[in-house]
Short mmCIF file of N, CA, C and O in Angstrom, two decimals:
data_model
loop_
_atom_site.label_atom_id
_atom_site.label_comp_id
_atom_site.label_asym_id
_atom_site.label_seq_id
_atom_site.Cartn_x
_atom_site.Cartn_y
_atom_site.Cartn_z
N UNK A 17 104.24 104.14 -23.03
CA UNK A 17 103.46 104.34 -24.22
C UNK A 17 102.18 103.55 -24.08
O UNK A 17 102.20 102.39 -23.74
N UNK A 18 101.05 104.20 -24.31
CA UNK A 18 99.75 103.54 -24.28
C UNK A 18 99.04 103.77 -25.59
O UNK A 18 98.95 104.91 -26.05
N UNK A 19 98.52 102.70 -26.17
CA UNK A 19 97.68 102.84 -27.36
C UNK A 19 96.32 103.31 -26.87
O UNK A 19 95.64 102.60 -26.14
N UNK A 20 95.94 104.52 -27.23
CA UNK A 20 94.68 105.07 -26.74
C UNK A 20 93.50 104.66 -27.60
O UNK A 20 92.39 104.56 -27.11
N UNK A 21 93.72 104.46 -28.86
CA UNK A 21 92.68 103.97 -29.75
C UNK A 21 93.34 103.34 -30.96
O UNK A 21 94.50 102.99 -30.92
N UNK A 22 92.61 103.21 -32.04
CA UNK A 22 93.11 102.50 -33.21
C UNK A 22 94.15 103.29 -34.00
O UNK A 22 94.91 102.70 -34.75
N UNK A 23 94.17 104.60 -33.85
CA UNK A 23 95.01 105.43 -34.70
C UNK A 23 95.93 106.37 -33.92
O UNK A 23 96.55 107.24 -34.50
N UNK A 24 96.00 106.23 -32.59
CA UNK A 24 96.84 107.14 -31.81
C UNK A 24 97.44 106.44 -30.60
O UNK A 24 97.05 105.33 -30.25
N UNK A 25 98.42 107.10 -30.00
CA UNK A 25 99.09 106.56 -28.81
C UNK A 25 99.51 107.72 -27.92
O UNK A 25 99.93 108.77 -28.42
N UNK A 26 99.39 107.54 -26.61
CA UNK A 26 99.85 108.52 -25.63
C UNK A 26 101.26 108.17 -25.20
O UNK A 26 101.52 107.03 -24.81
N UNK A 27 102.16 109.13 -25.28
CA UNK A 27 103.54 108.94 -24.85
C UNK A 27 103.80 109.81 -23.64
O UNK A 27 103.28 110.93 -23.55
N UNK A 28 104.61 109.34 -22.72
CA UNK A 28 105.06 110.16 -21.59
C UNK A 28 106.45 109.69 -21.20
O UNK A 28 106.83 108.55 -21.45
N UNK A 29 107.22 110.60 -20.59
CA UNK A 29 108.58 110.29 -20.20
C UNK A 29 108.93 111.14 -19.00
O UNK A 29 108.31 112.20 -18.76
N UNK A 30 109.93 110.71 -18.21
CA UNK A 30 110.32 111.50 -17.03
C UNK A 30 111.09 112.76 -17.45
O UNK A 30 111.69 112.80 -18.53
N UNK A 31 111.06 113.76 -16.59
CA UNK A 31 111.86 114.97 -16.83
C UNK A 31 113.32 114.60 -16.99
O UNK A 31 113.84 113.74 -16.26
N UNK A 32 113.98 115.23 -17.94
CA UNK A 32 115.43 115.04 -18.10
C UNK A 32 116.14 115.87 -17.04
O UNK A 32 115.68 116.94 -16.65
N UNK A 33 117.25 115.36 -16.59
CA UNK A 33 118.06 116.05 -15.59
C UNK A 33 119.23 116.71 -16.30
O UNK A 33 120.01 116.03 -16.97
N UNK A 34 119.33 118.05 -16.20
CA UNK A 34 120.39 118.75 -16.93
C UNK A 34 120.88 119.91 -16.10
O UNK A 34 120.09 120.59 -15.41
N UNK A 35 122.18 120.21 -16.17
CA UNK A 35 122.77 121.27 -15.35
C UNK A 35 122.40 122.68 -15.81
O UNK A 35 122.43 123.61 -15.02
N UNK A 36 122.01 122.86 -17.09
CA UNK A 36 121.63 124.19 -17.56
C UNK A 36 120.16 124.28 -17.96
O UNK A 36 119.72 125.33 -18.42
N UNK A 37 119.41 123.22 -17.79
CA UNK A 37 117.98 123.25 -18.08
C UNK A 37 117.65 122.71 -19.46
O UNK A 37 118.38 122.93 -20.42
N UNK A 38 116.55 122.00 -19.53
CA UNK A 38 116.10 121.41 -20.80
C UNK A 38 115.37 122.47 -21.61
O UNK A 38 114.42 123.09 -21.13
N UNK A 39 115.80 122.69 -22.84
CA UNK A 39 115.17 123.66 -23.72
C UNK A 39 114.04 123.02 -24.53
O UNK A 39 113.01 123.63 -24.78
N UNK A 40 114.25 121.77 -24.95
CA UNK A 40 113.23 121.10 -25.75
C UNK A 40 113.43 119.59 -25.70
O UNK A 40 114.50 119.10 -25.35
N UNK A 41 112.37 118.90 -26.06
CA UNK A 41 112.41 117.46 -26.30
C UNK A 41 112.14 117.25 -27.78
O UNK A 41 111.26 117.89 -28.35
N UNK A 42 112.89 116.34 -28.38
CA UNK A 42 112.69 116.00 -29.80
C UNK A 42 112.13 114.59 -29.88
O UNK A 42 112.72 113.66 -29.35
N UNK A 43 111.00 114.46 -30.55
CA UNK A 43 110.33 113.18 -30.69
C UNK A 43 110.57 112.62 -32.08
O UNK A 43 110.37 113.31 -33.09
N UNK A 44 111.00 111.38 -32.13
CA UNK A 44 111.23 110.67 -33.38
C UNK A 44 110.29 109.46 -33.42
O UNK A 44 110.17 108.75 -32.43
N UNK A 45 109.61 109.28 -34.55
CA UNK A 45 108.73 108.14 -34.73
C UNK A 45 109.23 107.33 -35.92
O UNK A 45 109.37 107.88 -37.03
N UNK A 46 109.52 106.08 -35.66
CA UNK A 46 110.01 105.17 -36.70
C UNK A 46 111.20 105.76 -37.46
O UNK A 46 111.29 105.66 -38.69
N UNK A 47 112.11 106.40 -36.73
CA UNK A 47 113.33 106.92 -37.33
C UNK A 47 113.23 108.30 -37.95
O UNK A 47 114.22 108.83 -38.44
N UNK A 48 112.05 108.92 -37.93
CA UNK A 48 111.86 110.24 -38.52
C UNK A 48 111.54 111.25 -37.43
O UNK A 48 110.58 111.05 -36.68
N UNK A 49 112.35 112.32 -37.34
CA UNK A 49 112.04 113.35 -36.35
C UNK A 49 110.70 113.97 -36.71
O UNK A 49 110.49 114.43 -37.83
N UNK A 50 109.82 113.97 -35.73
CA UNK A 50 108.44 114.36 -35.97
C UNK A 50 108.09 115.72 -35.39
O UNK A 50 107.43 116.52 -36.03
N UNK A 51 108.54 115.98 -34.17
CA UNK A 51 108.13 117.21 -33.50
C UNK A 51 109.16 117.59 -32.44
O UNK A 51 109.84 116.73 -31.89
N UNK A 52 109.29 118.89 -32.19
CA UNK A 52 110.07 119.40 -31.07
C UNK A 52 109.09 120.02 -30.08
O UNK A 52 108.19 120.77 -30.48
N UNK A 53 109.26 119.68 -28.81
CA UNK A 53 108.35 120.13 -27.76
C UNK A 53 109.09 120.99 -26.76
O UNK A 53 110.29 120.82 -26.55
N UNK A 54 108.38 121.91 -26.10
CA UNK A 54 108.98 122.72 -25.04
C UNK A 54 109.59 121.82 -23.97
O UNK A 54 109.10 120.72 -23.72
N UNK A 55 110.63 122.31 -23.31
CA UNK A 55 111.35 121.53 -22.32
C UNK A 55 110.57 121.13 -21.10
O UNK A 55 111.00 120.27 -20.35
N UNK A 56 109.42 121.72 -20.87
CA UNK A 56 108.59 121.35 -19.72
C UNK A 56 107.52 120.33 -20.08
O UNK A 56 106.83 119.80 -19.22
N UNK A 57 107.35 120.02 -21.36
CA UNK A 57 106.30 119.11 -21.81
C UNK A 57 106.83 117.68 -21.85
O UNK A 57 107.75 117.38 -22.60
N UNK A 58 106.25 116.81 -21.04
CA UNK A 58 106.72 115.42 -20.97
C UNK A 58 105.64 114.42 -21.37
O UNK A 58 105.70 113.25 -21.01
N UNK A 59 104.66 114.89 -22.13
CA UNK A 59 103.65 114.00 -22.70
C UNK A 59 103.33 114.46 -24.12
O UNK A 59 103.51 115.64 -24.46
N UNK A 60 102.87 113.53 -24.92
CA UNK A 60 102.50 113.86 -26.29
C UNK A 60 101.57 112.77 -26.81
O UNK A 60 101.78 111.58 -26.54
N UNK A 61 100.54 113.16 -27.55
CA UNK A 61 99.66 112.19 -28.19
C UNK A 61 99.98 112.15 -29.67
O UNK A 61 99.92 113.16 -30.35
N UNK A 62 100.38 110.98 -30.11
CA UNK A 62 100.68 110.75 -31.52
C UNK A 62 99.38 110.37 -32.20
O UNK A 62 98.69 109.45 -31.76
N UNK A 63 99.02 111.06 -33.25
CA UNK A 63 97.77 110.79 -33.96
C UNK A 63 98.06 110.45 -35.42
O UNK A 63 99.13 110.70 -35.93
N UNK A 64 97.06 109.87 -36.07
CA UNK A 64 97.16 109.61 -37.50
C UNK A 64 97.99 108.39 -37.86
O UNK A 64 98.46 108.28 -38.99
N UNK A 65 98.14 107.47 -36.95
CA UNK A 65 98.86 106.24 -37.23
C UNK A 65 97.89 105.20 -37.79
O UNK A 65 96.70 105.28 -37.56
N UNK A 66 98.39 104.22 -38.48
CA UNK A 66 97.56 103.15 -38.99
C UNK A 66 97.22 102.19 -37.86
O UNK A 66 98.06 101.91 -37.00
N UNK A 67 95.99 101.68 -37.84
CA UNK A 67 95.57 100.78 -36.76
C UNK A 67 96.35 99.47 -36.79
O UNK A 67 96.79 99.04 -37.85
N UNK A 68 96.55 98.91 -35.60
CA UNK A 68 97.23 97.63 -35.42
C UNK A 68 98.62 97.61 -36.06
O UNK A 68 99.00 96.66 -36.73
N UNK A 69 99.38 98.68 -35.85
CA UNK A 69 100.70 98.82 -36.45
C UNK A 69 101.73 99.10 -35.35
O UNK A 69 101.50 99.94 -34.48
N UNK A 70 102.86 98.42 -35.41
CA UNK A 70 103.95 98.64 -34.45
C UNK A 70 104.74 99.88 -34.83
O UNK A 70 104.96 100.14 -36.02
N UNK A 71 105.15 100.63 -33.82
CA UNK A 71 105.96 101.84 -34.03
C UNK A 71 107.07 101.89 -32.99
O UNK A 71 106.93 101.35 -31.89
N UNK A 72 108.16 102.56 -33.34
CA UNK A 72 109.24 102.82 -32.40
C UNK A 72 109.31 104.32 -32.17
O UNK A 72 109.36 105.09 -33.13
N UNK A 73 109.29 104.71 -30.90
CA UNK A 73 109.31 106.12 -30.52
C UNK A 73 110.61 106.40 -29.78
O UNK A 73 111.09 105.56 -29.03
N UNK A 74 111.18 107.58 -29.99
CA UNK A 74 112.38 107.99 -29.27
C UNK A 74 112.22 109.45 -28.86
O UNK A 74 111.70 110.27 -29.61
N UNK A 75 112.64 109.75 -27.63
CA UNK A 75 112.60 111.12 -27.11
C UNK A 75 114.01 111.50 -26.69
O UNK A 75 114.67 110.76 -25.96
N UNK A 76 114.45 112.64 -27.14
CA UNK A 76 115.79 113.15 -26.86
C UNK A 76 115.64 114.52 -26.21
O UNK A 76 114.88 115.36 -26.70
N UNK A 77 116.33 114.74 -25.11
CA UNK A 77 116.31 116.05 -24.44
C UNK A 77 117.46 116.90 -24.98
O UNK A 77 118.56 116.42 -25.20
N UNK A 78 117.17 118.19 -25.18
CA UNK A 78 118.18 119.14 -25.66
C UNK A 78 118.22 120.29 -24.66
O UNK A 78 117.19 120.86 -24.31
N UNK A 79 119.43 120.62 -24.17
CA UNK A 79 119.52 121.69 -23.17
C UNK A 79 119.70 123.05 -23.83
O UNK A 79 119.78 123.16 -25.06
N UNK A 80 119.74 124.10 -23.02
CA UNK A 80 119.82 125.46 -23.56
C UNK A 80 121.17 125.75 -24.22
O UNK A 80 121.30 126.74 -24.94
N UNK A 81 122.16 124.89 -24.02
CA UNK A 81 123.44 125.01 -24.72
C UNK A 81 123.44 124.14 -25.98
O UNK A 81 124.47 123.97 -26.62
N UNK A 82 122.29 123.59 -26.33
CA UNK A 82 122.05 122.75 -27.51
C UNK A 82 122.82 121.44 -27.51
O UNK A 82 123.14 120.88 -28.54
N UNK A 83 123.08 120.93 -26.31
CA UNK A 83 123.65 119.59 -26.17
C UNK A 83 122.48 118.64 -25.98
O UNK A 83 121.52 118.94 -25.28
N UNK A 84 122.57 117.48 -26.61
CA UNK A 84 121.46 116.53 -26.51
C UNK A 84 121.85 115.30 -25.71
O UNK A 84 123.03 114.95 -25.62
N UNK A 85 120.85 114.67 -25.14
CA UNK A 85 121.05 113.44 -24.39
C UNK A 85 120.88 112.25 -25.32
O UNK A 85 120.39 112.39 -26.45
N UNK A 86 121.23 111.10 -24.84
CA UNK A 86 120.92 109.88 -25.58
C UNK A 86 119.41 109.69 -25.55
O UNK A 86 118.75 109.91 -24.53
N UNK A 87 118.86 109.31 -26.67
CA UNK A 87 117.41 109.18 -26.78
C UNK A 87 116.90 108.00 -25.96
O UNK A 87 117.53 106.96 -25.90
N UNK A 88 115.75 108.20 -25.32
CA UNK A 88 115.02 107.10 -24.68
C UNK A 88 114.07 106.55 -25.72
O UNK A 88 113.41 107.32 -26.43
N UNK A 89 113.98 105.24 -25.80
CA UNK A 89 113.13 104.64 -26.82
C UNK A 89 112.05 103.76 -26.20
O UNK A 89 112.20 103.26 -25.08
N UNK A 90 110.97 103.61 -26.93
CA UNK A 90 109.88 102.72 -26.55
C UNK A 90 109.25 102.20 -27.83
O UNK A 90 109.26 102.87 -28.86
N UNK A 91 108.71 101.01 -27.75
CA UNK A 91 108.00 100.44 -28.89
C UNK A 91 106.60 100.09 -28.46
O UNK A 91 106.35 99.79 -27.30
N UNK A 92 105.68 100.13 -29.40
CA UNK A 92 104.31 99.77 -29.10
C UNK A 92 103.50 99.74 -30.36
O UNK A 92 103.99 100.06 -31.44
N UNK A 93 102.25 99.36 -30.21
CA UNK A 93 101.35 99.25 -31.36
C UNK A 93 100.05 99.97 -31.08
O UNK A 93 99.60 100.03 -29.94
N UNK A 94 99.46 100.50 -32.14
CA UNK A 94 98.11 101.00 -32.02
C UNK A 94 97.18 99.79 -31.93
O UNK A 94 97.56 98.67 -32.26
N UNK A 95 95.97 100.01 -31.45
CA UNK A 95 95.04 98.90 -31.23
C UNK A 95 94.49 98.35 -32.55
O UNK A 95 94.27 99.09 -33.49
N UNK A 96 94.25 97.04 -32.57
CA UNK A 96 93.60 96.46 -33.75
C UNK A 96 92.08 96.64 -33.66
O UNK A 96 91.54 96.77 -32.58
N UNK A 97 91.44 96.66 -34.78
CA UNK A 97 89.99 96.69 -34.82
C UNK A 97 89.53 95.23 -34.78
O UNK A 97 89.96 94.43 -35.60
N UNK A 98 88.69 94.91 -33.82
CA UNK A 98 88.21 93.54 -33.73
C UNK A 98 87.09 93.31 -34.75
O UNK A 98 86.46 94.25 -35.24
N UNK A 99 86.85 92.05 -35.04
CA UNK A 99 85.82 91.72 -36.02
C UNK A 99 84.44 92.20 -35.56
O UNK A 99 83.62 92.60 -36.37
N UNK A 100 84.20 92.24 -34.27
CA UNK A 100 82.91 92.71 -33.74
C UNK A 100 82.70 94.20 -33.96
O UNK A 100 81.59 94.69 -33.91
N UNK A 101 83.81 94.94 -34.18
CA UNK A 101 83.70 96.39 -34.34
C UNK A 101 83.61 96.85 -35.78
O UNK A 101 83.46 98.04 -36.05
N UNK A 102 83.76 95.94 -36.71
CA UNK A 102 83.68 96.30 -38.12
C UNK A 102 82.21 96.53 -38.46
O UNK A 102 81.35 95.70 -38.19
N UNK A 103 81.91 97.66 -39.04
CA UNK A 103 80.54 98.01 -39.38
C UNK A 103 80.30 97.71 -40.85
O UNK A 103 81.06 98.14 -41.71
N UNK A 104 79.25 97.00 -41.13
CA UNK A 104 78.89 96.71 -42.52
C UNK A 104 78.27 97.95 -43.09
O UNK A 104 77.23 98.42 -42.63
N UNK A 105 78.87 98.50 -44.11
CA UNK A 105 78.38 99.75 -44.69
C UNK A 105 77.44 99.53 -45.87
O UNK A 105 77.02 100.48 -46.51
N UNK A 106 77.10 98.31 -46.16
CA UNK A 106 76.19 98.02 -47.28
C UNK A 106 74.77 98.04 -46.75
O UNK A 106 74.45 97.42 -45.75
N UNK A 107 73.91 98.77 -47.41
CA UNK A 107 72.52 98.79 -47.03
C UNK A 107 71.63 98.71 -48.27
O UNK A 107 72.03 99.13 -49.33
N UNK A 108 70.47 98.15 -48.09
CA UNK A 108 69.52 98.03 -49.19
C UNK A 108 68.49 99.12 -49.05
O UNK A 108 67.88 99.29 -47.99
N UNK A 109 68.33 99.89 -50.08
CA UNK A 109 67.35 100.99 -50.08
C UNK A 109 66.25 100.61 -51.05
O UNK A 109 66.50 100.38 -52.23
N UNK A 110 64.97 100.51 -50.56
CA UNK A 110 63.89 100.17 -51.48
C UNK A 110 63.65 101.27 -52.49
O UNK A 110 63.86 102.44 -52.23
N UNK A 111 63.20 100.87 -53.68
CA UNK A 111 62.89 101.84 -54.74
C UNK A 111 61.60 102.55 -54.47
O UNK A 111 60.65 102.14 -53.94
#
């Protein structure tokens, strides 16, 4: 898991090994199932997260017989905004 910016993270995982083929991957973020992906997709960009926040991600493989594997988990945080990057939005406009 890599924090790509302040509000998103790139996830990737190895192909699951299954005797009948992987039908889908199920992604869970902080305990909530978020998305189901095609069985050949082993990357996903999570967007819309709050900056500088820790998250727990889990990926579960499901085969074509609808049997699932034990979920692989990872934890990580989106990037914090540094004080140098905060933009002052106050401006003085002359009359």
